[in-house]
Coordinates of C-alpha atoms and ligand atoms in Angstrom, one line a residue:
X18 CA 0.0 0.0 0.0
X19 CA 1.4 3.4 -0.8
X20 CA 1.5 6.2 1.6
X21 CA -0.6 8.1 -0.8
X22 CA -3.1 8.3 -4.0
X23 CA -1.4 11.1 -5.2
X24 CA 1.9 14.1 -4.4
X25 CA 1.8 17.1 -6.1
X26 CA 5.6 18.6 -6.2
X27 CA 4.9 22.8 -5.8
X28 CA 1.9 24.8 -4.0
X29 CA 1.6 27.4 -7.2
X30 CA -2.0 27.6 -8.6
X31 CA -1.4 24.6 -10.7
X32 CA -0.2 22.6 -7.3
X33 CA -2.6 24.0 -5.0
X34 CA -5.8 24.0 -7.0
X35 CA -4.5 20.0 -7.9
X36 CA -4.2 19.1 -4.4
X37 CA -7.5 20.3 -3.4
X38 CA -9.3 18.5 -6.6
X39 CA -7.8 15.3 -6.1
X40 CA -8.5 15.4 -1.9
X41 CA -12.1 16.2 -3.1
X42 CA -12.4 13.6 -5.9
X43 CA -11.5 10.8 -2.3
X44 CA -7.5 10.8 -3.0
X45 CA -5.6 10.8 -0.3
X46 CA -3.3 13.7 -1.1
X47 CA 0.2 15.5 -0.2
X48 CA 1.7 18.8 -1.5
X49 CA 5.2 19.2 -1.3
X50 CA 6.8 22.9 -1.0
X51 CA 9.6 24.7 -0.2
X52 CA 8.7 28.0 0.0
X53 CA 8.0 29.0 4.0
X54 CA 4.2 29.7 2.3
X55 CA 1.8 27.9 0.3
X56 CA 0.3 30.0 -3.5
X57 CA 3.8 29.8 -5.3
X58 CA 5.3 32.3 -7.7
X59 CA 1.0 34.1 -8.1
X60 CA 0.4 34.1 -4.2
X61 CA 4.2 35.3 -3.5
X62 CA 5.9 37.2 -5.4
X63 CA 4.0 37.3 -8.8
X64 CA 0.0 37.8 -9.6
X65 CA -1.2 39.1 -6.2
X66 CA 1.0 41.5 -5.2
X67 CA 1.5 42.8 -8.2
X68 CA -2.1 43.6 -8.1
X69 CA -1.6 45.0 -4.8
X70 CA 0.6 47.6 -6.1
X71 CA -1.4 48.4 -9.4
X72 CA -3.8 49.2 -6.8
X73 CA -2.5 51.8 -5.1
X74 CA -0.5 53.1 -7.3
X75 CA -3.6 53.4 -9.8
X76 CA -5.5 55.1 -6.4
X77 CA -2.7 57.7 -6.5
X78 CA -2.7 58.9 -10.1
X79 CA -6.9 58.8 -10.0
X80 CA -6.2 61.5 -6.9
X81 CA -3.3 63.4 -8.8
X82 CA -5.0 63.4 -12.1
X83 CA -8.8 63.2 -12.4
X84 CA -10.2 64.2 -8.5
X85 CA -9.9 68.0 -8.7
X86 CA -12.3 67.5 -12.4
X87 CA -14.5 66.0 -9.9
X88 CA -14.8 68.6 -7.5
X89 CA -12.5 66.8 -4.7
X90 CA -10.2 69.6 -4.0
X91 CA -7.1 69.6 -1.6
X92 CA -3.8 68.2 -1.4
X93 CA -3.0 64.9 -3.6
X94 CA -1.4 62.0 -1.1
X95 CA 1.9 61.6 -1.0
X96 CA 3.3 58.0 -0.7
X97 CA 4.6 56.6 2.0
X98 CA 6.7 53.3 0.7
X99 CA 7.0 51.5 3.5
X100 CA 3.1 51.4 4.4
X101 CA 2.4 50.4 0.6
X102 CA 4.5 47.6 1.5
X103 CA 3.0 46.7 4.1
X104 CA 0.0 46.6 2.6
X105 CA 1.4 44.6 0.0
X106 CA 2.4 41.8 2.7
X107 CA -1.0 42.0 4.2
X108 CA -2.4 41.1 1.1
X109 CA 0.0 38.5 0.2
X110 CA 0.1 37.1 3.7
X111 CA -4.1 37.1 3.6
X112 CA -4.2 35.1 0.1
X113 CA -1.3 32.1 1.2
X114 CA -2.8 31.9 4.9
X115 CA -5.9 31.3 2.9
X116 CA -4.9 28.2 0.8
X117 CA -3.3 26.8 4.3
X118 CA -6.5 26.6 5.6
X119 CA -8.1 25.3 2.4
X120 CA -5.4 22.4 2.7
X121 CA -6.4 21.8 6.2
X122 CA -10.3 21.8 5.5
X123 CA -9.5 19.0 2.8
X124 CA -7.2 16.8 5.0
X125 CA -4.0 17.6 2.6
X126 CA -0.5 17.1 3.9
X127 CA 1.3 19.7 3.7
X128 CA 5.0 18.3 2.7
X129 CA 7.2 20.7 3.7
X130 CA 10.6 21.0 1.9
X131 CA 12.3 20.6 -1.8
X132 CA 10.9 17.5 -3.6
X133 CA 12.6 14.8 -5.5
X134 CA 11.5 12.0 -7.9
X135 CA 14.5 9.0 -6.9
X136 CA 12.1 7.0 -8.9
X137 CA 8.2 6.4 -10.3
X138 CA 6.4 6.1 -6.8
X139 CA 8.3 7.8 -5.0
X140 CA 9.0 11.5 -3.7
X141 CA 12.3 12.2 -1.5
X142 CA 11.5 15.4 0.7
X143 CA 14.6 15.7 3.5
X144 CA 15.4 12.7 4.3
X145 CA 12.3 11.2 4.2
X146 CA 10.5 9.0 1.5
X147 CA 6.8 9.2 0.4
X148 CA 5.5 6.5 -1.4
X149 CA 2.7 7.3 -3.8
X150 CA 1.1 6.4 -6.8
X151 CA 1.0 9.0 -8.7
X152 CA 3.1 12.1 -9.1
X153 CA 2.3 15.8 -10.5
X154 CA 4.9 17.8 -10.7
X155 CA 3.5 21.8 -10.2
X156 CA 7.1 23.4 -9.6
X157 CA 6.7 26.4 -11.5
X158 CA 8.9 28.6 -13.6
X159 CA 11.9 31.6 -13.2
X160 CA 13.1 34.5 -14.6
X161 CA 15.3 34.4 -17.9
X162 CA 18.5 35.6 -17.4
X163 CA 20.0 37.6 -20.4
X164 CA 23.5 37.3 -21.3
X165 CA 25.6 40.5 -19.9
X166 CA 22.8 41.2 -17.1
X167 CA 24.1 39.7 -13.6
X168 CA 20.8 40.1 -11.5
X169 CA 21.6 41.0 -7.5
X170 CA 17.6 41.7 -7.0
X171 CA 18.8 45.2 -5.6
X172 CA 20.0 47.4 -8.3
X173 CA 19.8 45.1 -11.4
X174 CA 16.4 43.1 -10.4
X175 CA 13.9 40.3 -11.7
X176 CA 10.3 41.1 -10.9
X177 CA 10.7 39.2 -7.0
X178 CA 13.1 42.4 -6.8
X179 CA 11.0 45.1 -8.0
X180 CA 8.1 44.2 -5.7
X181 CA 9.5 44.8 -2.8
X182 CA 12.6 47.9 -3.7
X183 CA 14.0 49.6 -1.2
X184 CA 12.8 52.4 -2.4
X185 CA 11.0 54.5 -5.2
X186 CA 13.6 54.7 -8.1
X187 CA 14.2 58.6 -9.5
X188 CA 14.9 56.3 -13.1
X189 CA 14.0 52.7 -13.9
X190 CA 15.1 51.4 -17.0
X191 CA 12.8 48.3 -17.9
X192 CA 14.1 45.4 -20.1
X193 CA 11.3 43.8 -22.2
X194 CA 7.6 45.7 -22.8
X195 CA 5.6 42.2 -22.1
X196 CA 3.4 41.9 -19.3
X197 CA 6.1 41.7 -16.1
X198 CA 7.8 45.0 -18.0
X199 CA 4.4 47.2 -18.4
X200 CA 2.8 46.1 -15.2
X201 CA 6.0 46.9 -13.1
X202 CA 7.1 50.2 -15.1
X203 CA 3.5 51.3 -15.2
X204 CA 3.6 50.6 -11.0
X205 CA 6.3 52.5 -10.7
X206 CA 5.8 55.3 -13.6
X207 CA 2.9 56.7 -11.3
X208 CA 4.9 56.4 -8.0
X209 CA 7.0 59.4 -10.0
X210 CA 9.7 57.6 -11.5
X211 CA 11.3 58.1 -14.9
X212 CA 11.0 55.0 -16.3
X213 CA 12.6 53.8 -20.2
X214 CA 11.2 50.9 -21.5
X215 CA 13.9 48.8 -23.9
X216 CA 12.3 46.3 -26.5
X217 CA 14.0 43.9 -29.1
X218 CA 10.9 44.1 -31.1
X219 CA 9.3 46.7 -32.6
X220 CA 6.1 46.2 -31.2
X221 CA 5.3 46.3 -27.5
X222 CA 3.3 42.9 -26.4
X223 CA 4.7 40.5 -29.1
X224 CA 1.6 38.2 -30.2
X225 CA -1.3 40.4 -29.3
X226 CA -3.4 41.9 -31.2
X227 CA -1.9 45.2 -33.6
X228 CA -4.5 47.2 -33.1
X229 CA -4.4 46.8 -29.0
X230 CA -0.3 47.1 -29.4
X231 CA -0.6 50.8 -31.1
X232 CA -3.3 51.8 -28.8
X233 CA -2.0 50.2 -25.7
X234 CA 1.8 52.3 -26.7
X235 CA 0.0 55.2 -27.2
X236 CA -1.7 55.3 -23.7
X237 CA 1.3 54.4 -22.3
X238 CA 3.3 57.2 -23.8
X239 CA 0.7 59.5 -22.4
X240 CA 1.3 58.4 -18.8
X241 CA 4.9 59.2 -19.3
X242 CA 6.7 55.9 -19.9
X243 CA 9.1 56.2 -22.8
X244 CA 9.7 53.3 -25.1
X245 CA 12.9 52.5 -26.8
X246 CA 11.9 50.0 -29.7
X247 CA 14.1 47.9 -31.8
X248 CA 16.8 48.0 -29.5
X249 CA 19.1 44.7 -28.4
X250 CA 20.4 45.4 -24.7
X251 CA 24.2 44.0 -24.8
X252 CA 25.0 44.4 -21.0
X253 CA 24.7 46.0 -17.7
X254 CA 27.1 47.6 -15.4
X255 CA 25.9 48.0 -11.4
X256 CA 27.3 49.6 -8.6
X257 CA 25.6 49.5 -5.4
X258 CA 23.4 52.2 -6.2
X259 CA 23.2 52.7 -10.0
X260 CA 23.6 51.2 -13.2
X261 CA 24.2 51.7 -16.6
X262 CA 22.1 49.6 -19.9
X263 CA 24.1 49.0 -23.1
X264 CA 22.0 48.7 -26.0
X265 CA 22.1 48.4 -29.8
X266 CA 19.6 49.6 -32.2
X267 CA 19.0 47.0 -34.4
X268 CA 18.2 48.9 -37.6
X269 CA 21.5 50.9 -37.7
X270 CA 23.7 48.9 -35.0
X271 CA 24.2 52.3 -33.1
X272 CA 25.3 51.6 -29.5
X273 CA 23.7 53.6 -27.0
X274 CA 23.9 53.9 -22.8
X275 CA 21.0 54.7 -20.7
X276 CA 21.8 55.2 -16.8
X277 CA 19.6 54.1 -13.7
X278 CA 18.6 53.5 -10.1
X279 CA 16.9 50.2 -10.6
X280 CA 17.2 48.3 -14.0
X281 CA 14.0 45.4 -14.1
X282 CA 15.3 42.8 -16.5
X283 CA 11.4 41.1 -17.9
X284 CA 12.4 39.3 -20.7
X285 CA 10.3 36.4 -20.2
X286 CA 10.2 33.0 -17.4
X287 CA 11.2 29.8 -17.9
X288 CA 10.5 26.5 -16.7
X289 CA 11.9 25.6 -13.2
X290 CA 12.7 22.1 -12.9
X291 CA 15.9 22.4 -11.0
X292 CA 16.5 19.3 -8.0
X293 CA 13.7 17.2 -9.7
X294 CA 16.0 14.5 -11.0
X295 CA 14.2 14.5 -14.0
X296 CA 17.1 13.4 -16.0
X297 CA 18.1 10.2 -14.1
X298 CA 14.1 9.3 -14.1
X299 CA 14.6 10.0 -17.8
X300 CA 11.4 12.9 -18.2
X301 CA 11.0 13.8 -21.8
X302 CA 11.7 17.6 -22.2
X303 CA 11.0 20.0 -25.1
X304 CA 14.2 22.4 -26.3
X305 CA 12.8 25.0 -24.4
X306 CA 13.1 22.9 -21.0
X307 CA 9.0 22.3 -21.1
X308 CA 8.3 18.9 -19.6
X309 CA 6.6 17.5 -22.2
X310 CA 3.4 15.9 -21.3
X311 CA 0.3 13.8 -23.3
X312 CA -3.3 15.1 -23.4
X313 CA -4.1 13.5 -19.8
X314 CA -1.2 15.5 -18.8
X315 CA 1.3 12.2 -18.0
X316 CA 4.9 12.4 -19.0
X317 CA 6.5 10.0 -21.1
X318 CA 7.1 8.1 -17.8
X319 CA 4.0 6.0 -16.4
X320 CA 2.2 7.3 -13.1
X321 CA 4.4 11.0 -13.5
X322 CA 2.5 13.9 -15.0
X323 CA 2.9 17.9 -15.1
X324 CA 0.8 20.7 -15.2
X325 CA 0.9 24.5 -15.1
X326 CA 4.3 27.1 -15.9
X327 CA 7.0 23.9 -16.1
X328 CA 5.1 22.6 -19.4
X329 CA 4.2 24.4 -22.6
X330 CA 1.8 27.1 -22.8
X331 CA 1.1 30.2 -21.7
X332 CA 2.1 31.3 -18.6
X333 CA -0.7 32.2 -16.5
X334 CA -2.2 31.2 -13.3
X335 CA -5.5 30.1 -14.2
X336 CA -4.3 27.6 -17.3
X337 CA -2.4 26.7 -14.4
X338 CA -5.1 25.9 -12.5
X339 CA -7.2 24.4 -14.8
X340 CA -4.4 21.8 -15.2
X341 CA -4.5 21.1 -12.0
X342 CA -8.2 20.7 -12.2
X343 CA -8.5 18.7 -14.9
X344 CA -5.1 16.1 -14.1
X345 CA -6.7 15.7 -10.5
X346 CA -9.8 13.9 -12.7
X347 CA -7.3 12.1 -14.9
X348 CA -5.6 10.8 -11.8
X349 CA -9.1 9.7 -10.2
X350 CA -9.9 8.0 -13.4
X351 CA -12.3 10.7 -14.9
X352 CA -12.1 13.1 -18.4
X353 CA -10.5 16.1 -17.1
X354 CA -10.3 18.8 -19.8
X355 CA -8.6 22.0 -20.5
X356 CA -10.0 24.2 -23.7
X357 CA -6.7 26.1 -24.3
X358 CA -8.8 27.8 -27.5
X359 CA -10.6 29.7 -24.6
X360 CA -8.1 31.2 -22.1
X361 CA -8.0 34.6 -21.6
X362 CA -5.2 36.7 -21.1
X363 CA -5.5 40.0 -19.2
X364 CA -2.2 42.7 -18.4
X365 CA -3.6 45.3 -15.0
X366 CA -2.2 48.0 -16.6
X367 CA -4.7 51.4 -16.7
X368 CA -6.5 50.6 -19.0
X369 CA -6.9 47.0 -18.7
X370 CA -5.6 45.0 -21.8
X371 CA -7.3 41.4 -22.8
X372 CA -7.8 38.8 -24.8
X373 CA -9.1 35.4 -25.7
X374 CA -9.0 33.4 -28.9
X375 CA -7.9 34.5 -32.4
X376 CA -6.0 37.8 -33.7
X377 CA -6.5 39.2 -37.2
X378 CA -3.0 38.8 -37.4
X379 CA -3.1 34.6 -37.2
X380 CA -6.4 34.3 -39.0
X381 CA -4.8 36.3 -42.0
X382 CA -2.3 34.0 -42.0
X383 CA -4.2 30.9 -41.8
X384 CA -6.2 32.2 -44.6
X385 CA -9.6 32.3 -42.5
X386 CA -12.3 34.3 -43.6
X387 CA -13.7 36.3 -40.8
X388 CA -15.3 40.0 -39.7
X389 CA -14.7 42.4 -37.3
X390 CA -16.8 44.0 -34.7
X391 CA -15.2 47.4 -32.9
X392 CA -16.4 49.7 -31.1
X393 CA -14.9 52.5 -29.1
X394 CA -15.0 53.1 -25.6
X395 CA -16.0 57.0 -26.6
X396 CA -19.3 56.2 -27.5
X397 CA -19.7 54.6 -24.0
X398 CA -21.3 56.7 -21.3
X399 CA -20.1 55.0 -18.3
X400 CA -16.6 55.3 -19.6
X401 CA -17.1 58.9 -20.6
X402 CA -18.1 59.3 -17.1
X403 CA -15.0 57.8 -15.3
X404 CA -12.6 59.4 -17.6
X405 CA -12.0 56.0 -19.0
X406 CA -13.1 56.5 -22.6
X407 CA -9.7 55.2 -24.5
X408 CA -9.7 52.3 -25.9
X409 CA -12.0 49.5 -27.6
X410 CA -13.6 46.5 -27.9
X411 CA -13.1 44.2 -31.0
X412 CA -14.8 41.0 -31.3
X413 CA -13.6 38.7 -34.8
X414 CA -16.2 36.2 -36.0
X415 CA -16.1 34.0 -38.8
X416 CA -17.2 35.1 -41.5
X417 CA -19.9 32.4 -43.0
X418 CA -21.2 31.4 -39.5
X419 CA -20.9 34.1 -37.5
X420 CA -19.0 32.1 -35.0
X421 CA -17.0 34.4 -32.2
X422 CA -13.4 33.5 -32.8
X423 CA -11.5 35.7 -31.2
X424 CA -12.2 39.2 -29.0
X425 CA -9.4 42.2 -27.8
X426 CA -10.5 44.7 -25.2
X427 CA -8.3 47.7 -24.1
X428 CA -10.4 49.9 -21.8
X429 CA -11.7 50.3 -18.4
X430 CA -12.4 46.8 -16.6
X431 CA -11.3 44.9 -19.6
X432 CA -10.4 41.7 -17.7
X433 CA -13.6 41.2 -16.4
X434 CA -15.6 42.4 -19.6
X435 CA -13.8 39.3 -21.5
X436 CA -15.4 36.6 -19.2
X437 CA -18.8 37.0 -21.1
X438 CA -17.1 36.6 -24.4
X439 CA -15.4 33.4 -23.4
X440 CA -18.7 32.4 -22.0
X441 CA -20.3 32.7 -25.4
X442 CA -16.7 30.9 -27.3
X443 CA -17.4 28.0 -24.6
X444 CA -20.8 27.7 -25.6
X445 CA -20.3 27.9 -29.7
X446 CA -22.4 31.1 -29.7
X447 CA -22.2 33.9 -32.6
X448 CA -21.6 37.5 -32.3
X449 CA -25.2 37.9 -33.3
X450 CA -26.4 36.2 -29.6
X451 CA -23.9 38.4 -27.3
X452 CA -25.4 41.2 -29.2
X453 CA -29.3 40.0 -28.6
X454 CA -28.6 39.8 -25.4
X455 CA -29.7 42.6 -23.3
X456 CA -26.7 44.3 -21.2
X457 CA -27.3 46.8 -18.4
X458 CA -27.0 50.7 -18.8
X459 CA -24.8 52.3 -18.1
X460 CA -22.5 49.2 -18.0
X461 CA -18.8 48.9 -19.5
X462 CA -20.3 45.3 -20.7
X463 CA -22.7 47.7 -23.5
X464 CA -19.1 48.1 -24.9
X465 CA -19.1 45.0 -25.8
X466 CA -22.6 44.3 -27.6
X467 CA -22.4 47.2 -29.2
X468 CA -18.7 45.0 -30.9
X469 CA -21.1 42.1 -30.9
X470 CA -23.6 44.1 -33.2
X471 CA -20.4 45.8 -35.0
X472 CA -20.0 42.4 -36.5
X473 CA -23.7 42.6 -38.2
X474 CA -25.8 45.4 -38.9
X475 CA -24.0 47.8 -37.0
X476 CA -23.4 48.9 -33.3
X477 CA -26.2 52.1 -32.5
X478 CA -23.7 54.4 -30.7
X479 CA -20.9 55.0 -32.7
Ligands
FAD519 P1 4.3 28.5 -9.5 O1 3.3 29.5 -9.1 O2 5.6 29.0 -9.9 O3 4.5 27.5 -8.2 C1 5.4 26.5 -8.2 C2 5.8 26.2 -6.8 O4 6.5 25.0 -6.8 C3 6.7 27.3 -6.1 O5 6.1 27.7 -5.0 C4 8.0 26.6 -5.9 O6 8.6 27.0 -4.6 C5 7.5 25.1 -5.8 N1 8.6 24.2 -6.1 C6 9.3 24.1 -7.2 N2 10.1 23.0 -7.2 C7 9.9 22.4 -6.0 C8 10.4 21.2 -5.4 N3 11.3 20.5 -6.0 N4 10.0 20.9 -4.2 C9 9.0 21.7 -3.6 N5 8.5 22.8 -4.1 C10 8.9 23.1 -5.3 N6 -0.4 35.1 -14.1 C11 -1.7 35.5 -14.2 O7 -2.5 34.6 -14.7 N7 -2.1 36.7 -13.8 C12 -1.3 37.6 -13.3 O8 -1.7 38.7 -13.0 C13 0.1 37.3 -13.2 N8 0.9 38.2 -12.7 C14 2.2 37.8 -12.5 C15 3.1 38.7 -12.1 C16 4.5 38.4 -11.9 C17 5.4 39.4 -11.4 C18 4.9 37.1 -12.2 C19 6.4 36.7 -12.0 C20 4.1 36.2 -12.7 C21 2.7 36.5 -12.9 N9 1.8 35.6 -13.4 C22 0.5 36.0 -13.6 C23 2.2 34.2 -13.8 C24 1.8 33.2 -12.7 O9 2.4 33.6 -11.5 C25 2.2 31.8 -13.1 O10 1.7 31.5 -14.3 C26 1.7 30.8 -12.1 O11 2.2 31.1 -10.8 C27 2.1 29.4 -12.5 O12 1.6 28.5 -11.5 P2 2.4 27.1 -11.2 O13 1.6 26.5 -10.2 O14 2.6 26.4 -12.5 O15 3.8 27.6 -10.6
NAI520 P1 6.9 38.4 -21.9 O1 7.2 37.2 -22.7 O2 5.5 38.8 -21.6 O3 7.7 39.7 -22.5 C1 9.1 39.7 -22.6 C2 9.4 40.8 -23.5 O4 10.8 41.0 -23.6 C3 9.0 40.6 -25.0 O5 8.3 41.8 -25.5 C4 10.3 40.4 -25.7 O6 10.2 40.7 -27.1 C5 11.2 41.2 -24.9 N1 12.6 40.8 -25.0 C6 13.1 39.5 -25.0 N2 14.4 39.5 -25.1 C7 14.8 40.8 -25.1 C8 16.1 41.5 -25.1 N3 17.2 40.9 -25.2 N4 16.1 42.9 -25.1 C9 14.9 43.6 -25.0 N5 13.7 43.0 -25.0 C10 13.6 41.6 -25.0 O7 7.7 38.1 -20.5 P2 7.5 38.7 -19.1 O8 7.0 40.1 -19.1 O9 8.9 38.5 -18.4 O10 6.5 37.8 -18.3 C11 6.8 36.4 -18.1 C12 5.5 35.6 -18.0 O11 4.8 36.0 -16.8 C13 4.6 35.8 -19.2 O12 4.5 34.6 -19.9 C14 3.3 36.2 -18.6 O13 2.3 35.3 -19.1 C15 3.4 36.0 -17.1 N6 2.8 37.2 -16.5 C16 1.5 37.4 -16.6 C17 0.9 38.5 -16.1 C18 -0.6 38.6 -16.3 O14 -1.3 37.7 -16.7 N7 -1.1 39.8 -16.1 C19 1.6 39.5 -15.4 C20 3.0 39.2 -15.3 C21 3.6 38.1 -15.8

């Protein structure tokens, strides 16, 4: 008899949300992590308190810019760092003392420590040995490192370093405008900081929709961040205090130096696999270091399987989860399924930015026929009325049936607005019923049937 049905290896979303499935689903379950708190990279040091820090930073430019309009006179706040910080814990510490308790309520162990695999069966935490049989390994991802950028997480940082500075930089110069890059530099942008955003690409966002990059630049650009496109960063030199970025431009091979306080390198994660012993177990990997892993999630090795940032696809918390979801069935012998056609993605900037499903830009290529719906957040009143009126909704359907393939938001609440147009993807439905469906007024959501009926006979307020 082994000591359990089933170890997950990492507490993350994919690991946490697993454990909890399979204890539901009658497994007896443990969780292995080494962290000193459950929630992984999204509880710790990634989705939440980012959010945290949107927050409040978004609070403080909504005082500075838009309360006077309003008629709320006096003095704007000024920050006090250390309390935002605090906050930032509180919310953090609230969120992992959360899933603790969740673990308790469904009788998981809690296996505290690194995990390793000596072979199928089996996980090694300490010193100890856990028989089991199954295994899903949930351990995560890291930062890339880039050649010629030695990281000390105070000067020259990875986003675990820019959450939790010592103090507000005077100029940050941000490495990469993806999500980590805009979130953090927009974070720190309205805390009063200079910040220069270096890209390799000459497009911010690579893969979203072109319409949403321009837009999503351009608002940017207003709020004061400054983009450097096109531009190949060779190295960095840090002191204790400052640093200096290197780049190239890559259209004329000009070699440029920008200084800084705080440099945030956010040039994408990588799978993070490290103490495993994958290799000896003989793990099938993919050339970016992705586990690779079957349709019921199982590795090429019998009774191991993987879920979450450490195999392919993107890297977000809830395809996370819904790996862990759906593995937990496969493991208890049912049809767990993940519908990677449908996850949304969503960057907290101000405005929001999301997505689900299709851009023109892959349709075009694929030679798909299709239409498009848009409608701008100026004809919205609610918008108009909380100075949140730039930006637009675009839904793409197919062009015979109708079919909603794909939809971009940029605007106010944008990553809530996209649930009800994965809703209607899940369910097969056309643009035609989103946009017979009645929507509140004043509502953000009209923004969106008034796309819906874009894709027809026309949306009535623009
Ligand atoms: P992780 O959350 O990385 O968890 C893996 C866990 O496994 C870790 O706690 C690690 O300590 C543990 N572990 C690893 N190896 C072992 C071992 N051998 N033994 C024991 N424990 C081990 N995604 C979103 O969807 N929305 C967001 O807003 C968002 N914001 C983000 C902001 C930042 C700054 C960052 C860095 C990421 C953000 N992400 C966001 C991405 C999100 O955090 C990840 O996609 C998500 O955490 C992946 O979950 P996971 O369970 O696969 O891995
Ligand atoms: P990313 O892949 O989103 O963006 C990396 C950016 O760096 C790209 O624009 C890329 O072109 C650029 N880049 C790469 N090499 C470069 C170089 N040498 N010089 C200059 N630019 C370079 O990666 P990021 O922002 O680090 O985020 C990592 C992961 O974390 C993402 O996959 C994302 O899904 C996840 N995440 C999700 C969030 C959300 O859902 N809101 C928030 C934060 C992170």
């Amino acid at each position: 008899m082994a000591d359990y049905d089933v170890i997950i290896i990492g507490a993350g979303p994919g690991g946490y949300v697993c454990a909890i499935r399979c204890a539901q689903l009658g497994l007896k379950t443990a969780c292995v992590e080494g962290r000193e708190t459950l929630g992984g990279t999204c509880l710790n040091v990634g989705c939440i308190p980012s959010k945290a820090l949107l927050h409040a930073s978004h609070q403080l430019h909504e005082a500075e810019h838009n309360f006077a309009r309003m008629g709320l006179k006096g003095k704007s706040p000024s920050v006090d760092w250390k309390q935002m910080q605090a906050y930032k814990q509180e919310v953090i510490d609230t969120n992992t003392k959360g899933v603790e308790f969740l673990f308790k309520k469904n009788k998981i162990d809690w296996l505290k420590g690194w995990g390793s695999i000596p072979e199928a069966g089996k996980v090694k935490v300490g010193d100890e040995v856990h028989t089991t049989r199954n295994i899903i390994i949930a351990s995560g991802s890291e930062a890339s490192a880039l050649p010629g950028v030695d990281i000390d997480e105070k000067v020259v940082v990875t986003s675990t370093g820019a959450l939790e500075l010592g103090k507000i930089p005077k100029k940050m110069v941000v490495i990469g405008a993806g999500v980590i890059g805009l979130e953090l530099g927009s974070v720190y942008a309205r805390l009063g900081a200079d910040v220069t955003v270096v890209e390799f690409l000459d497009a911010i966002t690579p893969g979203m929709d072109g319409d949403v990059q321009k837009t999503f630049q351009r608002i940017l650009k207003k709020q004061g961040l400054t983009f450097i496109m096109g531009a190949a960063v060779q190295k960095t030199e840090a002191t204790k205090t400052k640093a200096k970025v290197h780049y190239k431009l890559r259209k004329d091979d000009s070699e440029h130096v920008l200084d800084a306080d705080v440099v945030l390198l956010a040039t994408g994660r990588k799978p993070y696999v490290d103490g495993l012993g994958l290799d000896a177990l003989g793990v099938e990997r993919s050339e970016r270091g992705q586990i690779k892993v079957g349709k019921d999630w199982q590795t090429n090795v019998p009774g191991i399987y993987a879920i979450g940032d450490c195999i392919d696809g993107p890297m977000l918390a809830h395809k996370a989860e819904d790996e862990g979801m759906a593995a937990a069935e496969q493991v208890a012998g049912k049809h767990g399924h993940v519908n990677y056609g449908v996850i949304p993605g969503v960057i907290y900037t101000w405005p929001e930015v999301a997505n689900v499903g299709e851009t023109e830009e892959a349709l075009k290529k694929a030679d798909r026929a299709y239409k498009v719906g848009k409608f701008m957040f100026m004809g919205n009143g609610r918008a108009k009325a909380n100075f949140a009126a730039d930006g637009f909704v675009k839904i793409i359907a197919d062009k015979e049936t109708d079919r909603i393939l794909g939809a971009h938001i940029i605007g106010p609440g944008a990553g809530d607005l996209i649930h009800e147009i994965c809703v209607a993807m899940e369910f097969g439905a056309s643009a035609e019923d989103l946009a017979m469906t009645c929507h509140a007024h004043p509502t953000y959501s009209e923004a969106v049937r008034e796309a819906a009926l874009a894709c027809g006979s026309g949306a009535i307020h623009s």
